XYZ file of C-alpha atoms in Angstrom:
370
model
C 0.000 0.000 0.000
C 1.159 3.831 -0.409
C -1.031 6.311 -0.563
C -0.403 10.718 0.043
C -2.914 12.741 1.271
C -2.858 15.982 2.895
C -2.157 16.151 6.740
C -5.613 17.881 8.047
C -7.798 15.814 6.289
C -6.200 12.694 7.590
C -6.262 13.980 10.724
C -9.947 14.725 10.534
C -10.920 11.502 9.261
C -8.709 9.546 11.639
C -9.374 11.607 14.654
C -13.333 11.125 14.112
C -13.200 7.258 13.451
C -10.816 6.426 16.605
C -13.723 7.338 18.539
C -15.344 4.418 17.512
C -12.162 1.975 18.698
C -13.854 0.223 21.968
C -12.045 0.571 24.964
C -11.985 -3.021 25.861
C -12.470 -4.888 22.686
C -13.330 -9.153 22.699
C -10.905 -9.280 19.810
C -7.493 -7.631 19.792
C -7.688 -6.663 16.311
C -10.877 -4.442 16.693
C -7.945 -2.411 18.382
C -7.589 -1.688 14.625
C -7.966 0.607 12.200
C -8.157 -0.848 8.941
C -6.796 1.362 6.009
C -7.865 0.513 2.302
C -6.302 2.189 -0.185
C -7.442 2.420 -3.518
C -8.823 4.446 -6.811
C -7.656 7.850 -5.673
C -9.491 7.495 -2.197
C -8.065 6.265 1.432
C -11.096 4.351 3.057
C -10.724 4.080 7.142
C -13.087 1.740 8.858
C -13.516 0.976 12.122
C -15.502 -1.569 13.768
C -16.711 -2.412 17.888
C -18.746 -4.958 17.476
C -21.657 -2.783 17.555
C -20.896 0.309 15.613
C -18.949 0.320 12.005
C -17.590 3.700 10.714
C -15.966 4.541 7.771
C -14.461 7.700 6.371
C -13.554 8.152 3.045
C -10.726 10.586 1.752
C -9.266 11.753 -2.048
C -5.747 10.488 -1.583
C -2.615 9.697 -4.098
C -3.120 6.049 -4.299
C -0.172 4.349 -6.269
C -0.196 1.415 -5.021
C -3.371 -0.197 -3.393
C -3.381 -2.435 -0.788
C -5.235 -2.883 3.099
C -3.472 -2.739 6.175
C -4.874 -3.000 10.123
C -2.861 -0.750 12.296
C -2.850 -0.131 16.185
C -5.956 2.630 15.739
C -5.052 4.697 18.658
C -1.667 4.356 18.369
C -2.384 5.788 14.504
C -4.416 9.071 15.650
C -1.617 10.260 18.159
C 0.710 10.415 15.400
C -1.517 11.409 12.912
C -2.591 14.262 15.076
C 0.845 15.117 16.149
C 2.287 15.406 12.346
C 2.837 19.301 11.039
C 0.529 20.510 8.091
C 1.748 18.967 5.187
C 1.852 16.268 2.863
C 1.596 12.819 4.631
C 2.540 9.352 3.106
C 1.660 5.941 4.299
C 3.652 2.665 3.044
C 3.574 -1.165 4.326
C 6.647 -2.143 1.833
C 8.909 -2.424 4.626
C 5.861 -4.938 6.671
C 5.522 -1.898 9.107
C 3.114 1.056 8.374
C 5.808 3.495 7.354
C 4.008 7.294 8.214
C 5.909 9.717 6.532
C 5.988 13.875 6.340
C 8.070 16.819 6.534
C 10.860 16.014 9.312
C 9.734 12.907 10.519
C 9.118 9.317 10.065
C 7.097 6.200 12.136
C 7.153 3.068 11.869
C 3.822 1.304 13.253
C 2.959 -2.464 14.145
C 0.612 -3.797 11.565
C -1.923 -6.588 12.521
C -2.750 -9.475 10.921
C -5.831 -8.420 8.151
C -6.973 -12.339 8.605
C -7.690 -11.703 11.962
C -9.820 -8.570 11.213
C -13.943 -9.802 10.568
C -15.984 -8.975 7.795
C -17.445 -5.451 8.312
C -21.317 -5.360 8.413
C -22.711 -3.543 4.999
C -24.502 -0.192 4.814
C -28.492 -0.823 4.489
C -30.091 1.649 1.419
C -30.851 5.053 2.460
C -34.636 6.023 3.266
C -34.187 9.781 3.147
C -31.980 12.640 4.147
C -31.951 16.039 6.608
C -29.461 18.662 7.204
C -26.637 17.742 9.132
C -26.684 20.547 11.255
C -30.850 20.351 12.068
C -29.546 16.353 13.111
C -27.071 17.821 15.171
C -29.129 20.214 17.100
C -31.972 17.947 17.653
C -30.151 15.385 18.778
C -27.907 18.090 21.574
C -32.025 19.106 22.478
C -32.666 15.575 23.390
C -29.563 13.907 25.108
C -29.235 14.877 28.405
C -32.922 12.533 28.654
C -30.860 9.675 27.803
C -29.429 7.164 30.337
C -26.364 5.868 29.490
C -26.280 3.333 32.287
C -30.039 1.865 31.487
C -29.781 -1.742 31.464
C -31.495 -4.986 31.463
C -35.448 -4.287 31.010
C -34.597 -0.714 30.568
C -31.869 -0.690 27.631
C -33.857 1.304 26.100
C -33.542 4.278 27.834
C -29.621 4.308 26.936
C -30.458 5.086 23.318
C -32.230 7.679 21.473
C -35.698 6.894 19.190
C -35.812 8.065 15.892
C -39.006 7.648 13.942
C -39.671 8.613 10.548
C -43.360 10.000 10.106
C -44.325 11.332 7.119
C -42.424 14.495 5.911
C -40.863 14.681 10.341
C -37.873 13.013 11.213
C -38.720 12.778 15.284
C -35.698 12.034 18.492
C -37.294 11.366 21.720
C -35.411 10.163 24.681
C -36.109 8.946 28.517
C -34.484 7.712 31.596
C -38.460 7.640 33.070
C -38.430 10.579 35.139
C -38.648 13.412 31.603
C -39.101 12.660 28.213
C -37.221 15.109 25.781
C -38.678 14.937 22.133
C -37.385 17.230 18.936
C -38.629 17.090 15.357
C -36.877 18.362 12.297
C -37.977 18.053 8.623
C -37.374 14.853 6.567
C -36.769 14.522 2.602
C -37.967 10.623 1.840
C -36.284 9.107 -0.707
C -38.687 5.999 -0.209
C -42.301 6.612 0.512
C -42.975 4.791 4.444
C -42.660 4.769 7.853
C -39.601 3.649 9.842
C -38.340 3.623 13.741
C -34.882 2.191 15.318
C -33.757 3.105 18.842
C -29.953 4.176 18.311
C -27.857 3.610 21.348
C -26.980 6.935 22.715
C -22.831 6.622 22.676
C -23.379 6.153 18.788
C -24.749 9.386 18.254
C -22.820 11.257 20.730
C -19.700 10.068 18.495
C -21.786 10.972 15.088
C -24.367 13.122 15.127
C -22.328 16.654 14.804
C -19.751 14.674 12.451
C -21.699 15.354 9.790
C -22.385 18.057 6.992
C -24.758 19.004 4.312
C -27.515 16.466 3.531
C -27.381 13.404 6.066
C -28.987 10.311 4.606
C -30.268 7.906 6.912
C -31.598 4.408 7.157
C -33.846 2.777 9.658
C -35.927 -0.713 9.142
C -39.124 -0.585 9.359
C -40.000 -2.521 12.749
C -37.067 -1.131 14.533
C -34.965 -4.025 14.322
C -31.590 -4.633 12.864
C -29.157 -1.969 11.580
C -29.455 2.028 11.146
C -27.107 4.134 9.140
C -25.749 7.419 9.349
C -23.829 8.767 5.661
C -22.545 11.979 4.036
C -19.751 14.490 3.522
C -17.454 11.008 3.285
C -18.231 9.556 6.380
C -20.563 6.264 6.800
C -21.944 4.873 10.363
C -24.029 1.822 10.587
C -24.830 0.111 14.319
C -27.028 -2.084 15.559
C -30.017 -1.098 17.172
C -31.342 -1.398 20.622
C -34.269 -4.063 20.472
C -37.600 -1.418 20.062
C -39.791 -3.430 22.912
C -37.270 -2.088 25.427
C -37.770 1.973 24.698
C -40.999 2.478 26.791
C -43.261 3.653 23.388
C -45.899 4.433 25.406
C -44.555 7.679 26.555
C -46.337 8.822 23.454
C -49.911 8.118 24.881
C -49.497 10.461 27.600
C -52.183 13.133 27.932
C -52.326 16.031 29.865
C -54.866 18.124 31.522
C -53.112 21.301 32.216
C -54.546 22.937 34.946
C -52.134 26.029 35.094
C -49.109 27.770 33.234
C -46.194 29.337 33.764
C -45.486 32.034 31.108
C -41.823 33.591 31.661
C -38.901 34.576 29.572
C -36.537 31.124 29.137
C -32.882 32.688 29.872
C -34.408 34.999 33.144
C -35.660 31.531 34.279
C -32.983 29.578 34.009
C -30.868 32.597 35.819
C -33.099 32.426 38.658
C -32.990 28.723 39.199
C -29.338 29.087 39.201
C -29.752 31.603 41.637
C -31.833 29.911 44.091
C -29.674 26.938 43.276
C -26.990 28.527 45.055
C -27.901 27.666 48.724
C -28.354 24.278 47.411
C -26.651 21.178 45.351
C -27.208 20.695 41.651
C -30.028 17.631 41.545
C -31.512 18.705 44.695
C -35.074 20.361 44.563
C -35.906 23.310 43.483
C -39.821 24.543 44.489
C -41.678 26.342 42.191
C -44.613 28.367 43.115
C -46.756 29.804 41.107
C -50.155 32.375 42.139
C -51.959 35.700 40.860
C -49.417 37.391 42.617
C -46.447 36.169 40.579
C -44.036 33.384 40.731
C -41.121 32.770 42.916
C -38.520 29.652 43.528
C -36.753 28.258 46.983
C -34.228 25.681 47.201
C -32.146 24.263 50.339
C -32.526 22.574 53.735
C -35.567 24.337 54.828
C -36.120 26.246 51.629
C -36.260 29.800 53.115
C -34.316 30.857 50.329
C -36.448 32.846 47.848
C -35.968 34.051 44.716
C -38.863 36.074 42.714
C -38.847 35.258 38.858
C -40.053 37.626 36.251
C -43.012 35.658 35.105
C -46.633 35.509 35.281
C -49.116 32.233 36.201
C -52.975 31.198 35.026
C -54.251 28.595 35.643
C -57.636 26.803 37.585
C -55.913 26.652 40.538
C -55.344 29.867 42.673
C -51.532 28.755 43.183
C -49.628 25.613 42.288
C -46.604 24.460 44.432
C -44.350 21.877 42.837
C -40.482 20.452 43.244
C -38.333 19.439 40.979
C -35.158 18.060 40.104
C -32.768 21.155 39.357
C -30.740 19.591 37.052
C -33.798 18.352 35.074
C -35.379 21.864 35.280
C -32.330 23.595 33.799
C -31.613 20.536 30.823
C -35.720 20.960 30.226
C -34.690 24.644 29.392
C -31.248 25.152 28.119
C -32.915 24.389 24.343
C -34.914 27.104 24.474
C -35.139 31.012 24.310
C -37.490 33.583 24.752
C -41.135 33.203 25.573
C -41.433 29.676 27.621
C -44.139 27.863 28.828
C -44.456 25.588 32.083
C -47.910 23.825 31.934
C -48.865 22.038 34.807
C -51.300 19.244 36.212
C -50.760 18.438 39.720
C -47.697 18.588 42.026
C -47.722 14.728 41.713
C -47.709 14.502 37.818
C -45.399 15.394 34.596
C -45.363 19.544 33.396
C -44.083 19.690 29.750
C -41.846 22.443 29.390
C -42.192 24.218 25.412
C -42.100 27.329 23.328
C -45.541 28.004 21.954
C -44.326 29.197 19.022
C -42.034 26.896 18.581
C -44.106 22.962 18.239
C -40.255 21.010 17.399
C -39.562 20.650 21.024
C -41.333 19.452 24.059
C -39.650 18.389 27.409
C -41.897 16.626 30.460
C -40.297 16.690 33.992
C -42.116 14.681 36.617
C -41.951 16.625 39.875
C -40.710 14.865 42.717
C -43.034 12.388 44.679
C -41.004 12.839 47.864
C -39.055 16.267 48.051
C -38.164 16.607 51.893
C -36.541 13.209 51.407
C -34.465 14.368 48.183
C -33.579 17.380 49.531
């Protein structure tokens, strides 16, 4: 193999597929990163078991050829190499890495060893990148990465195809974040898959321009990520674990909270400050106006610029301050807090804004959480 291609784009490309390497793979050689060069273009693929990546570069390929190489190993020196023209070469049975001022010499690994890499399922449609992107940031903090067992479902993200919508929603049961974004179809139908969250944390900014993705159906098997060179398939979490119906709640608001979102979230940082981030924050809400305490005994109060309507002549609720802020850091200006009971979920939203919707169950028990 020997192939030249230009320093920053090899460091791009390898950079963004190491993060696929697992930490503590079965097999040694998914340690890898396998390098195929070939018809102008360096392809480097990366697999965990799970999740396959590949990135795709224009390179000077005279001499094709595939080599596996110590993947982490790779990136440092990659990364460390100054802005120029970069060759690789196996003719010496090492990975010979080559620029201005400085050679390496890396291990190669036996290309037996490495397994066949899963195949990309056909594309069902496309969306901008950078509406993925921020969708997916809107949802996330909802997701539990340690969800397990009965509840593996909650470690990933749902995407659902519905028509001319592309919809993420995500859970770890105590708020459900959902945002939608349009979808181009490139084949007519409906589709779901629940994406474990670690994949898209790796993937979902990577991307630029159109992103083309693939989901089955029934939610089970294999979704892909593709565009701007770059190519992510993984598996997908089985669907009957993702609790689906979230989507079946309904909710009688009794009252809202109308207030600006960044003055909110300044004042629950405010009243936040005699307390611990996760602990309680109480929100009360009359005619008179609205106000928030936090902290052993909650005589801390802070008045928030905001007014409240509602059946009830004042509503008294607590909830997780961590959950509060993540239910608002997506939005900005006019907010709304609607509200049921002090017992059941508020969904927190823009009115004018229907692509976003975060519900926050208060907490059951506060004195005991406090």
């Amino acid at each position: 193999m020997h192939a030249t291609i230009p320093q920053q784009e090899l460091a791009a490309a390898v950079t963004w597929a190491a993060r696929q390497l697992p930490t503590k793979p079965i097999n040694p050689v998914l340690a890898g990163m396998r390098l195929h060069a070939d018809d102008g273009q360096l392809r480097l693929s990366v697999w965990d078991g799970t999740t396959v990546a590949h990135a795709s570069i224009d390179a000077d390929t005279t001499d094709p050829g595939i080599i596996v190489t110590p993947g982490s190993m790779f990136q440092q020196v990659v990364a460390a190499l100054r802005k120029s023209e970069v060759t690789l070469s196996d003719r010496t049975g090492e990975l010979e890495v080559t620029t201005l001022g400085a050679q390496f010499a890396l291990n190669v690994l036996d290309g037996r060893d490495y397994p066949k890499l899963p195949g990309i399922p056909d594309t069902l449609g496309s969306v901008e990148a950078s509406e993925f992107a921020a969708a997916f940031k809107r949802v996330k903090a909802a997701v539990d990465p340690k969800a397990d067992g009965t509840f593996a479902g909650m470690s990933g993200v749902r995407v659902r195809i519905d028509g001319d919508t592309l919809a993420l929603t995500a859970t770890d049961r105590y708020r459900i974040a959902t945002a939608t974004i349009p979808w181009t179809a490139e084949q007519p139908g409906t589709a779901m898959g629940v994406i474990p969250g670690k994949a898209l944390a790796d993937n979902a900014g990577a991307f630029q321009g159109r992103l083309h993705l693939s989901l089955p159906a029934d939610g089970t098997g294999v979704a892909a990520l593709a565009g701007d060179g770059r190519q992510v398939s993984t598996t997908l979490i089985e669907p009957s674990l993702f609790p689906h119906k979230l989507d079946e709640i309904k909710l009688n608001v009794s009252g809202r909270i109308i207030a600006d979102a960044e003055n909110l979230t300044e004042a629950v940082r405010a009243a936040m400050a005699v307390s611990e981030a996760g602990k309680p924050v109480w929100i009360t809400a009359s005619e008179t106006g609205v106000s928030l305490r936090a902290g052993q005994g909650s005589r801390s109060v802070v008045e928030v610029d905001a007014t409240y309507v509602g059946d009830l002549p004042e509503f008294e609720a607590a909830i997780n301050s961590v959950y509060l802020l993540d239910g608002l850091a997506p939005l900005t200006g006019l907010t709304h807090i609607d509200v049921t009971t002090p017992k059941t979920p508020a969904v927190i939203h823009n009115p004018d804004d229907p692509t976003y919707r975060y519900v926050v169950t208060p907490l059951r028990d506060p004195g005991k959480n406090a």
